[in-house]
Amino acid sequence: MGIVNVTPDSFSDGGRHLEMTAAVEHALSLAEQGADWLDIGGESTRPGAADVPVEEELKRVVPVIEGIRRHSQQPISIDTSKPEVMRAAVAAGASLINDVRALRAPGALEAAAELRVPVCLMHMQGQPRTMQQAPHYADVVAEVEQWLRQRVAACAAAGIPESTILVDPGIGFGKTLAHNLALMRACDRFDQLAGGVLMGVSRKSWLEKLLGLPVEDRTCSSVVAAALMAQRGMTMVRVHDVAETAQALRLVQAWEQEQ
Ligand code: 8Y7
């Protein structure tokens, strides 16, 4: 899954139209580089980021989805927590809902069930603004697993088939470096919870804490981490560096192939 951020700070060229065109071009280029899914997001969920009003988020993502659809039938995922954005994005051509709040916003669970598209439920401790202040767990893997199990049950009760649910332990979302490493090491424990596991490890700050790398130098380590996740059987990895990751995943696939 290739990441397409449509936030004013992601393409620093000011105007709305240029921003939209840049995002569409970026998305089409990720598809060419081998992304199976394009994940379109208009709300920054980085630690400390401000909330984005629904009208603004719609103005960011809907034209980008429509723009991609004018050129390509590539599967599109919508990265949002807002039911209004889920509905508009699916109407414009998205076919997966990627929600870092795991459908906990008012109306989100009902919207996803009505739209009948697969969903990704991500674990987060706290809220984006404050989640990195003092993350705490007694047993991070067991607690994240239990939390995801409950969210899957809530979705199933709302009519979302379990086989269409991906779970995600939410690397970097209310976690220390030690928590992130424990979750990555144990990622295959989440396999049995629903239809598959998605992992987002790409360019995140755990690589800065572990290796001292600024964000522009995190490609190599991100690709290695994606390969490790794939080797452990993860369904999907959400990445910035699609061409490099696609090579790594082809290698893992060949390595794992029965002769
Ligand atoms: C993740 C994510 C982000 C992730 C899923 C970033 C939207 C932060 N991270 N969605 N979104 N999993 N499912 O650094 O780990 O990419 S935003």
PDB file of C-alpha atoms and ligand atoms in Angstrom:
ATOM      1  CA  MET A   1       0.000   0.000   0.000  1.00  0.00           C
ATOM      2  CA  GLY A   2       1.508   3.308  -1.111  1.00  0.00           C
ATOM      3  CA  ILE A   3       1.000   6.413   1.032  1.00  0.00           C
ATOM      4  CA  VAL A   4      -0.523   9.520  -0.567  1.00  0.00           C
ATOM      5  CA  ASN A   5      -0.786  12.376   1.916  1.00  0.00           C
ATOM      6  CA  VAL A   6      -2.971  15.282   0.821  1.00  0.00           C
ATOM      7  CA  THR A   7      -2.175  17.740   3.564  1.00  0.00           C
ATOM      8  CA  PRO A   8      -0.986  21.319   2.936  1.00  0.00           C
ATOM      9  CA  ASP A   9       2.424  20.494   4.395  1.00  0.00           C
ATOM     10  CA  SER A  10       2.951  17.440   2.178  1.00  0.00           C
ATOM     11  CA  PHE A  11       3.280  19.341  -1.129  1.00  0.00           C
ATOM     12  CA  SER A  12       4.570  22.807  -0.340  1.00  0.00           C
ATOM     13  CA  ASP A  13       3.305  24.628  -3.412  1.00  0.00           C
ATOM     14  CA  GLY A  14       0.459  26.561  -1.838  1.00  0.00           C
ATOM     15  CA  GLY A  15      -2.553  26.519  -4.165  1.00  0.00           C
ATOM     16  CA  ARG A  16      -5.296  23.927  -3.923  1.00  0.00           C
ATOM     17  CA  HIS A  17      -5.202  22.938  -7.599  1.00  0.00           C
ATOM     18  CA  LEU A  18      -1.431  22.415  -7.687  1.00  0.00           C
ATOM     19  CA  GLU A  19      -1.655  20.445  -4.470  1.00  0.00           C
ATOM     20  CA  MET A  20      -4.341  18.203  -5.941  1.00  0.00           C
ATOM     21  CA  THR A  21      -2.448  17.666  -9.213  1.00  0.00           C
ATOM     22  CA  ALA A  22       0.757  16.821  -7.346  1.00  0.00           C
ATOM     23  CA  ALA A  23      -1.066  14.269  -5.189  1.00  0.00           C
ATOM     24  CA  VAL A  24      -2.701  12.609  -8.226  1.00  0.00           C
ATOM     25  CA  GLU A  25       0.639  12.437 -10.053  1.00  0.00           C
ATOM     26  CA  HIS A  26       2.313  11.037  -6.963  1.00  0.00           C
ATOM     27  CA  ALA A  27      -0.420   8.396  -6.591  1.00  0.00           C
ATOM     28  CA  LEU A  28      -0.185   7.329 -10.250  1.00  0.00           C
ATOM     29  CA  SER A  29       3.569   7.074  -9.934  1.00  0.00           C
ATOM     30  CA  LEU A  30       3.241   4.843  -6.828  1.00  0.00           C
ATOM     31  CA  ALA A  31       0.871   2.602  -8.801  1.00  0.00           C
ATOM     32  CA  GLU A  32       3.479   2.311 -11.564  1.00  0.00           C
ATOM     33  CA  GLN A  33       6.129   1.481  -8.985  1.00  0.00           C
ATOM     34  CA  GLY A  34       4.083  -1.525  -7.867  1.00  0.00           C
ATOM     35  CA  ALA A  35       1.652  -0.399  -5.159  1.00  0.00           C
ATOM     36  CA  ASP A  36      -1.419  -2.671  -5.024  1.00  0.00           C
ATOM     37  CA  TRP A  37      -3.329  -0.042  -3.044  1.00  0.00           C
ATOM     38  CA  LEU A  38      -3.122   3.759  -2.876  1.00  0.00           C
ATOM     39  CA  ASP A  39      -3.934   5.096   0.591  1.00  0.00           C
ATOM     40  CA  ILE A  40      -5.305   8.644   0.332  1.00  0.00           C
ATOM     41  CA  GLY A  41      -5.290  10.702   3.524  1.00  0.00           C
ATOM     42  CA  GLY A  42      -6.299  14.315   4.192  1.00  0.00           C
ATOM     43  CA  GLU A  43      -5.880  14.424   7.948  1.00  0.00           C
ATOM     44  CA  SER A  44      -2.405  14.455   9.453  1.00  0.00           C
ATOM     45  CA  THR A  45      -2.305  12.010  12.374  1.00  0.00           C
ATOM     46  CA  ARG A  46       1.290  12.778  13.324  1.00  0.00           C
ATOM     47  CA  PRO A  47       1.827  13.318  17.044  1.00  0.00           C
ATOM     48  CA  GLY A  48       0.682  16.834  17.926  1.00  0.00           C
ATOM     49  CA  ALA A  49      -1.160  17.471  14.630  1.00  0.00           C
ATOM     50  CA  ALA A  50      -4.263  19.703  14.661  1.00  0.00           C
ATOM     51  CA  ASP A  51      -7.785  18.435  13.890  1.00  0.00           C
ATOM     52  CA  VAL A  52      -9.030  18.955  10.332  1.00  0.00           C
ATOM     53  CA  PRO A  53     -12.683  20.032   9.872  1.00  0.00           C
ATOM     54  CA  VAL A  54     -14.792  17.659   7.771  1.00  0.00           C
ATOM     55  CA  GLU A  55     -15.342  20.181   4.920  1.00  0.00           C
ATOM     56  CA  GLU A  56     -11.603  20.705   4.617  1.00  0.00           C
ATOM     57  CA  GLU A  57     -10.835  16.980   4.614  1.00  0.00           C
ATOM     58  CA  LEU A  58     -13.473  16.409   1.891  1.00  0.00           C
ATOM     59  CA  LYS A  59     -11.960  19.210  -0.228  1.00  0.00           C
ATOM     60  CA  ARG A  60      -8.555  17.595   0.062  1.00  0.00           C
ATOM     61  CA  VAL A  61      -9.302  13.943  -0.679  1.00  0.00           C
ATOM     62  CA  VAL A  62     -12.336  13.747  -2.980  1.00  0.00           C
ATOM     63  CA  PRO A  63     -10.732  15.612  -5.944  1.00  0.00           C
ATOM     64  CA  VAL A  64      -7.628  13.431  -5.610  1.00  0.00           C
ATOM     65  CA  ILE A  65      -9.658  10.207  -5.717  1.00  0.00           C
ATOM     66  CA  GLU A  66     -11.622  11.535  -8.714  1.00  0.00           C
ATOM     67  CA  GLY A  67      -8.366  12.598 -10.365  1.00  0.00           C
ATOM     68  CA  ILE A  68      -6.823   9.137  -9.934  1.00  0.00           C
ATOM     69  CA  ARG A  69     -10.020   7.535 -11.279  1.00  0.00           C
ATOM     70  CA  ARG A  70      -9.784   9.634 -14.474  1.00  0.00           C
ATOM     71  CA  HIS A  71      -6.524   7.842 -15.303  1.00  0.00           C
ATOM     72  CA  SER A  72      -6.523   4.516 -13.481  1.00  0.00           C
ATOM     73  CA  GLN A  73      -8.607   1.753 -11.918  1.00  0.00           C
ATOM     74  CA  GLN A  74      -5.980   1.160  -9.219  1.00  0.00           C
ATOM     75  CA  PRO A  75      -7.575   0.146  -5.887  1.00  0.00           C
ATOM     76  CA  ILE A  76      -7.867   3.145  -3.552  1.00  0.00           C
ATOM     77  CA  SER A  77      -8.020   3.170   0.231  1.00  0.00           C
ATOM     78  CA  ILE A  78      -9.349   6.154   2.175  1.00  0.00           C
ATOM     79  CA  ASP A  79      -7.412   7.059   5.315  1.00  0.00           C
ATOM     80  CA  THR A  80     -10.062   8.740   7.469  1.00  0.00           C
ATOM     81  CA  SER A  81     -12.028   8.482  10.713  1.00  0.00           C
ATOM     82  CA  LYS A  82     -14.979  10.612   9.585  1.00  0.00           C
ATOM     83  CA  PRO A  83     -18.173   8.935   8.296  1.00  0.00           C
ATOM     84  CA  GLU A  84     -18.875  11.798   5.841  1.00  0.00           C
ATOM     85  CA  VAL A  85     -15.422  11.351   4.285  1.00  0.00           C
ATOM     86  CA  MET A  86     -15.862   7.565   4.127  1.00  0.00           C
ATOM     87  CA  ARG A  87     -19.132   7.989   2.194  1.00  0.00           C
ATOM     88  CA  ALA A  88     -17.794  10.606  -0.236  1.00  0.00           C
ATOM     89  CA  ALA A  89     -14.551   8.708  -0.827  1.00  0.00           C
ATOM     90  CA  VAL A  90     -16.303   5.423  -1.572  1.00  0.00           C
ATOM     91  CA  ALA A  91     -18.742   7.249  -3.887  1.00  0.00           C
ATOM     92  CA  ALA A  92     -15.708   8.696  -5.722  1.00  0.00           C
ATOM     93  CA  GLY A  93     -14.049   5.283  -6.092  1.00  0.00           C
ATOM     94  CA  ALA A  94     -12.340   4.191  -2.870  1.00  0.00           C
ATOM     95  CA  SER A  95     -12.866   0.545  -1.902  1.00  0.00           C
ATOM     96  CA  LEU A  96     -11.178   0.196   1.490  1.00  0.00           C
ATOM     97  CA  ILE A  97     -11.518   2.269   4.673  1.00  0.00           C
ATOM     98  CA  ASN A  98      -8.303   2.701   6.650  1.00  0.00           C
ATOM     99  CA  ASP A  99      -9.211   4.156  10.033  1.00  0.00           C
ATOM    100  CA  VAL A 100      -6.522   4.912  12.627  1.00  0.00           C
ATOM    101  CA  ARG A 101      -9.390   5.281  15.153  1.00  0.00           C
ATOM    102  CA  ALA A 102     -10.800   1.839  14.260  1.00  0.00           C
ATOM    103  CA  LEU A 103     -14.349   3.128  13.523  1.00  0.00           C
ATOM    104  CA  ARG A 104     -14.842   4.619  17.007  1.00  0.00           C
ATOM    105  CA  ALA A 105     -15.990   8.088  15.829  1.00  0.00           C
ATOM    106  CA  PRO A 106     -19.771   8.634  16.082  1.00  0.00           C
ATOM    107  CA  GLY A 107     -21.422   7.139  12.975  1.00  0.00           C
ATOM    108  CA  ALA A 108     -18.223   5.605  11.560  1.00  0.00           C
ATOM    109  CA  LEU A 109     -19.092   1.975  12.283  1.00  0.00           C
ATOM    110  CA  GLU A 110     -22.562   2.386  10.752  1.00  0.00           C
ATOM    111  CA  ALA A 111     -21.143   4.146   7.671  1.00  0.00           C
ATOM    112  CA  ALA A 112     -18.540   1.434   7.061  1.00  0.00           C
ATOM    113  CA  ALA A 113     -21.135  -1.336   7.464  1.00  0.00           C
ATOM    114  CA  GLU A 114     -23.518   0.396   5.028  1.00  0.00           C
ATOM    115  CA  LEU A 115     -20.777   1.009   2.465  1.00  0.00           C
ATOM    116  CA  ARG A 116     -19.874  -2.709   2.381  1.00  0.00           C
ATOM    117  CA  VAL A 117     -16.159  -2.215   1.758  1.00  0.00           C
ATOM    118  CA  PRO A 118     -13.271  -3.829   3.637  1.00  0.00           C
ATOM    119  CA  VAL A 119     -11.901  -1.910   6.611  1.00  0.00           C
ATOM    120  CA  CYS A 120      -8.584  -1.635   8.434  1.00  0.00           C
ATOM    121  CA  LEU A 121      -8.889  -1.214  12.220  1.00  0.00           C
ATOM    122  CA  MET A 122      -5.792   0.313  13.815  1.00  0.00           C
ATOM    123  CA  HIS A 123      -4.878   0.369  17.501  1.00  0.00           C
ATOM    124  CA  MET A 124      -4.007   3.696  19.085  1.00  0.00           C
ATOM    125  CA  GLN A 125      -3.516   4.505  22.778  1.00  0.00           C
ATOM    126  CA  GLY A 126      -4.846   8.027  23.480  1.00  0.00           C
ATOM    127  CA  GLN A 127      -5.328  10.783  20.878  1.00  0.00           C
ATOM    128  CA  PRO A 128      -2.869  11.919  18.164  1.00  0.00           C
ATOM    129  CA  ARG A 129      -2.251  15.222  19.950  1.00  0.00           C
ATOM    130  CA  THR A 130      -1.017  13.618  23.179  1.00  0.00           C
ATOM    131  CA  MET A 131      -0.429   9.923  22.455  1.00  0.00           C
ATOM    132  CA  GLN A 132       3.381  10.064  22.628  1.00  0.00           C
ATOM    133  CA  GLN A 133       3.512  11.854  25.996  1.00  0.00           C
ATOM    134  CA  ALA A 134       3.591   8.806  28.292  1.00  0.00           C
ATOM    135  CA  PRO A 135       2.513   5.589  26.568  1.00  0.00           C
ATOM    136  CA  HIS A 136       2.041   2.844  29.126  1.00  0.00           C
ATOM    137  CA  TYR A 137       1.186  -0.861  28.969  1.00  0.00           C
ATOM    138  CA  ALA A 138       1.659  -3.771  31.389  1.00  0.00           C
ATOM    139  CA  ASP A 139       1.887  -6.193  28.434  1.00  0.00           C
ATOM    140  CA  VAL A 140       1.733  -4.302  25.149  1.00  0.00           C
ATOM    141  CA  VAL A 141       1.215  -7.299  22.841  1.00  0.00           C
ATOM    142  CA  ALA A 142      -1.564  -8.851  24.955  1.00  0.00           C
ATOM    143  CA  GLU A 143      -3.311  -5.499  25.447  1.00  0.00           C
ATOM    144  CA  VAL A 144      -3.207  -4.521  21.774  1.00  0.00           C
ATOM    145  CA  GLU A 145      -4.398  -7.997  20.783  1.00  0.00           C
ATOM    146  CA  GLN A 146      -7.297  -7.845  23.252  1.00  0.00           C
ATOM    147  CA  TRP A 147      -8.249  -4.327  22.113  1.00  0.00           C
ATOM    148  CA  LEU A 148      -8.228  -5.350  18.440  1.00  0.00           C
ATOM    149  CA  ARG A 149     -10.264  -8.456  19.255  1.00  0.00           C
ATOM    150  CA  GLN A 150     -12.951  -6.242  20.839  1.00  0.00           C
ATOM    151  CA  ARG A 151     -13.006  -3.853  17.864  1.00  0.00           C
ATOM    152  CA  VAL A 152     -13.334  -6.790  15.436  1.00  0.00           C
ATOM    153  CA  ALA A 153     -16.258  -8.101  17.528  1.00  0.00           C
ATOM    154  CA  ALA A 154     -17.948  -4.659  17.468  1.00  0.00           C
ATOM    155  CA  CYS A 155     -17.558  -4.498  13.681  1.00  0.00           C
ATOM    156  CA  ALA A 156     -18.838  -8.037  13.207  1.00  0.00           C
ATOM    157  CA  ALA A 157     -21.869  -7.196  15.389  1.00  0.00           C
ATOM    158  CA  ALA A 158     -22.534  -4.169  13.150  1.00  0.00           C
ATOM    159  CA  GLY A 159     -22.590  -6.447  10.102  1.00  0.00           C
ATOM    160  CA  ILE A 160     -19.040  -6.129   8.720  1.00  0.00           C
ATOM    161  CA  PRO A 161     -17.893  -9.643   7.740  1.00  0.00           C
ATOM    162  CA  GLU A 162     -14.767 -10.646   9.690  1.00  0.00           C
ATOM    163  CA  SER A 163     -13.026 -11.826   6.540  1.00  0.00           C
ATOM    164  CA  THR A 164     -13.163  -8.212   5.218  1.00  0.00           C
ATOM    165  CA  ILE A 165     -11.450  -6.740   8.290  1.00  0.00           C
ATOM    166  CA  LEU A 166      -7.717  -6.058   8.523  1.00  0.00           C
ATOM    167  CA  VAL A 167      -6.218  -5.326  11.930  1.00  0.00           C
ATOM    168  CA  ASP A 168      -3.161  -3.167  12.588  1.00  0.00           C
ATOM    169  CA  PRO A 169      -1.233  -2.773  15.875  1.00  0.00           C
ATOM    170  CA  GLY A 170      -0.597   0.915  15.068  1.00  0.00           C
ATOM    171  CA  ILE A 171       3.184   1.288  15.190  1.00  0.00           C
ATOM    172  CA  GLY A 172       4.019   4.708  16.687  1.00  0.00           C
ATOM    173  CA  PHE A 173       0.488   5.465  17.915  1.00  0.00           C
ATOM    174  CA  GLY A 174       0.897   5.778  21.693  1.00  0.00           C
ATOM    175  CA  LYS A 175       3.971   3.519  21.849  1.00  0.00           C
ATOM    176  CA  THR A 176       7.594   3.779  22.936  1.00  0.00           C
ATOM    177  CA  LEU A 177      10.431   2.252  20.898  1.00  0.00           C
ATOM    178  CA  ALA A 178      10.298  -0.857  23.118  1.00  0.00           C
ATOM    179  CA  HIS A 179       6.514  -1.156  22.593  1.00  0.00           C
ATOM    180  CA  ASN A 180       6.921  -0.828  18.815  1.00  0.00           C
ATOM    181  CA  LEU A 181       9.651  -3.472  18.686  1.00  0.00           C
ATOM    182  CA  ALA A 182       7.608  -5.879  20.815  1.00  0.00           C
ATOM    183  CA  LEU A 183       4.595  -5.446  18.491  1.00  0.00           C
ATOM    184  CA  MET A 184       6.657  -5.900  15.324  1.00  0.00           C
ATOM    185  CA  ARG A 185       8.345  -8.980  16.777  1.00  0.00           C
ATOM    186  CA  ALA A 186       4.946 -10.489  17.682  1.00  0.00           C
ATOM    187  CA  CYS A 187       3.002  -9.311  14.629  1.00  0.00           C
ATOM    188  CA  ASP A 188       1.988 -12.829  13.595  1.00  0.00           C
ATOM    189  CA  ARG A 189      -0.048 -13.068  16.845  1.00  0.00           C
ATOM    190  CA  PHE A 190      -2.607 -10.735  15.214  1.00  0.00           C
ATOM    191  CA  ASP A 191      -3.104 -13.087  12.238  1.00  0.00           C
ATOM    192  CA  GLN A 192      -5.987 -14.981  13.785  1.00  0.00           C
ATOM    193  CA  LEU A 193      -8.063 -11.939  14.792  1.00  0.00           C
ATOM    194  CA  ALA A 194      -9.753 -11.247  11.444  1.00  0.00           C
ATOM    195  CA  GLY A 195      -9.068 -11.316   7.702  1.00  0.00           C
ATOM    196  CA  GLY A 196      -5.440 -10.182   7.794  1.00  0.00           C
ATOM    197  CA  VAL A 197      -2.876  -7.798   9.259  1.00  0.00           C
ATOM    198  CA  LEU A 198      -1.657  -4.461   7.945  1.00  0.00           C
ATOM    199  CA  MET A 199       1.545  -2.902   9.314  1.00  0.00           C
ATOM    200  CA  GLY A 200       2.702   0.701   8.935  1.00  0.00           C
ATOM    201  CA  VAL A 201       6.346   1.048   9.898  1.00  0.00           C
ATOM    202  CA  SER A 202       7.626   3.271   7.088  1.00  0.00           C
ATOM    203  CA  ARG A 203       9.836   6.278   7.975  1.00  0.00           C
ATOM    204  CA  LYS A 204       8.358   6.470  11.465  1.00  0.00           C
ATOM    205  CA  SER A 205      10.154   7.993  14.433  1.00  0.00           C
ATOM    206  CA  TRP A 206      11.053   4.597  15.950  1.00  0.00           C
ATOM    207  CA  LEU A 207      13.767   4.533  13.253  1.00  0.00           C
ATOM    208  CA  GLU A 208      15.061   7.842  14.536  1.00  0.00           C
ATOM    209  CA  LYS A 209      15.107   6.541  18.098  1.00  0.00           C
ATOM    210  CA  LEU A 210      16.764   3.260  17.076  1.00  0.00           C
ATOM    211  CA  LEU A 211      19.209   4.458  14.413  1.00  0.00           C
ATOM    212  CA  GLY A 212      19.396   8.243  14.835  1.00  0.00           C
ATOM    213  CA  LEU A 213      18.192   8.836  11.268  1.00  0.00           C
ATOM    214  CA  PRO A 214      16.407  11.983  10.060  1.00  0.00           C
ATOM    215  CA  VAL A 215      13.218  11.274   8.076  1.00  0.00           C
ATOM    216  CA  GLU A 216      14.900  11.736   4.672  1.00  0.00           C
ATOM    217  CA  ASP A 217      17.374   8.945   5.491  1.00  0.00           C
ATOM    218  CA  ARG A 218      14.895   6.281   6.636  1.00  0.00           C
ATOM    219  CA  THR A 219      14.230   4.512   3.313  1.00  0.00           C
ATOM    220  CA  CYS A 220      16.717   1.674   3.689  1.00  0.00           C
ATOM    221  CA  SER A 221      15.700   0.784   7.242  1.00  0.00           C
ATOM    222  CA  SER A 222      11.988   1.122   6.355  1.00  0.00           C
ATOM    223  CA  VAL A 223      12.392  -1.329   3.478  1.00  0.00           C
ATOM    224  CA  VAL A 224      14.217  -3.837   5.681  1.00  0.00           C
ATOM    225  CA  ALA A 225      11.444  -3.545   8.292  1.00  0.00           C
ATOM    226  CA  ALA A 226       8.771  -4.082   5.606  1.00  0.00           C
ATOM    227  CA  ALA A 227      10.611  -7.199   4.418  1.00  0.00           C
ATOM    228  CA  LEU A 228      10.716  -8.542   7.987  1.00  0.00           C
ATOM    229  CA  MET A 229       6.967  -7.955   8.318  1.00  0.00           C
ATOM    230  CA  ALA A 230       6.298  -9.676   4.984  1.00  0.00           C
ATOM    231  CA  GLN A 231       8.497 -12.582   6.010  1.00  0.00           C
ATOM    232  CA  ARG A 232       6.290 -12.996   9.089  1.00  0.00           C
ATOM    233  CA  GLY A 233       3.266 -13.314   6.815  1.00  0.00           C
ATOM    234  CA  MET A 234       1.714  -9.846   7.101  1.00  0.00           C
ATOM    235  CA  THR A 235      -1.054  -9.223   4.555  1.00  0.00           C
ATOM    236  CA  MET A 236      -0.076  -5.677   3.672  1.00  0.00           C
ATOM    237  CA  VAL A 237       2.548  -3.050   4.462  1.00  0.00           C
ATOM    238  CA  ARG A 238       1.798   0.681   4.238  1.00  0.00           C
ATOM    239  CA  VAL A 239       4.875   2.445   2.826  1.00  0.00           C
ATOM    240  CA  HIS A 240       6.299   5.609   1.305  1.00  0.00           C
ATOM    241  CA  ASP A 241       9.084   3.964  -0.738  1.00  0.00           C
ATOM    242  CA  VAL A 242       7.059   1.768  -3.056  1.00  0.00           C
ATOM    243  CA  ALA A 243       9.632   0.813  -5.717  1.00  0.00           C
ATOM    244  CA  GLU A 244      12.219  -0.280  -3.147  1.00  0.00           C
ATOM    245  CA  THR A 245       9.638  -2.107  -1.004  1.00  0.00           C
ATOM    246  CA  ALA A 246       8.171  -3.892  -4.036  1.00  0.00           C
ATOM    247  CA  GLN A 247      11.656  -5.295  -4.806  1.00  0.00           C
ATOM    248  CA  ALA A 248      12.089  -6.437  -1.216  1.00  0.00           C
ATOM    249  CA  LEU A 249       8.679  -8.106  -1.158  1.00  0.00           C
ATOM    250  CA  ARG A 250       9.365  -9.935  -4.431  1.00  0.00           C
ATOM    251  CA  LEU A 251      12.573 -11.215  -2.868  1.00  0.00           C
ATOM    252  CA  VAL A 252      10.748 -12.386   0.273  1.00  0.00           C
ATOM    253  CA  GLN A 253       8.117 -14.076  -1.860  1.00  0.00           C
ATOM    254  CA  ALA A 254      10.763 -15.975  -3.865  1.00  0.00           C
ATOM    255  CA  TRP A 255      12.555 -16.888  -0.646  1.00  0.00           C
ATOM    256  CA  GLU A 256       9.353 -18.270   0.898  1.00  0.00           C
ATOM    257  CA  GLN A 257       8.188 -20.155  -2.216  1.00  0.00           C
ATOM    258  CA  GLU A 258       7.913 -23.943  -1.869  1.00  0.00           C
ATOM    259  CA  GLN A 259       9.994 -25.676  -4.529  1.00  0.00           C
TER     260      GLN A 259
HETATM  261  C1  8Y7 B   1      -0.604   4.221   9.876  1.00  0.00           C
HETATM  262  C2  8Y7 B   1      -1.794   4.526   9.219  1.00  0.00           C
HETATM  263  C3  8Y7 B   1      -0.611   6.350   9.508  1.00  0.00           C
HETATM  264  C4  8Y7 B   1      -0.386   2.855  10.258  1.00  0.00           C
HETATM  265  C5  8Y7 B   1      -2.522   2.355   9.254  1.00  0.00           C
HETATM  266  C6  8Y7 B   1       2.508   7.747   9.322  1.00  0.00           C
HETATM  267  C7  8Y7 B   1      -2.841   6.621   8.343  1.00  0.00           C
HETATM  268  C8  8Y7 B   1       1.407   8.127  10.207  1.00  0.00           C
HETATM  269  N1  8Y7 B   1       0.135   5.354  10.039  1.00  0.00           N
HETATM  270  N2  8Y7 B   1      -2.737   3.609   8.896  1.00  0.00           N
HETATM  271  N3  8Y7 B   1      -1.785   5.865   8.993  1.00  0.00           N
HETATM  272  N4  8Y7 B   1      -1.369   1.970   9.919  1.00  0.00           N
HETATM  273  N5  8Y7 B   1      -3.428   1.396   8.972  1.00  0.00           N
HETATM  274  O1  8Y7 B   1       3.669   7.995   9.778  1.00  0.00           O
HETATM  275  O2  8Y7 B   1       0.601   2.477  10.874  1.00  0.00           O
HETATM  276  O3  8Y7 B   1       2.354   7.239   8.210  1.00  0.00           O
HETATM  277  S1  8Y7 B   1      -0.199   8.044   9.466  1.00  0.00           S
END
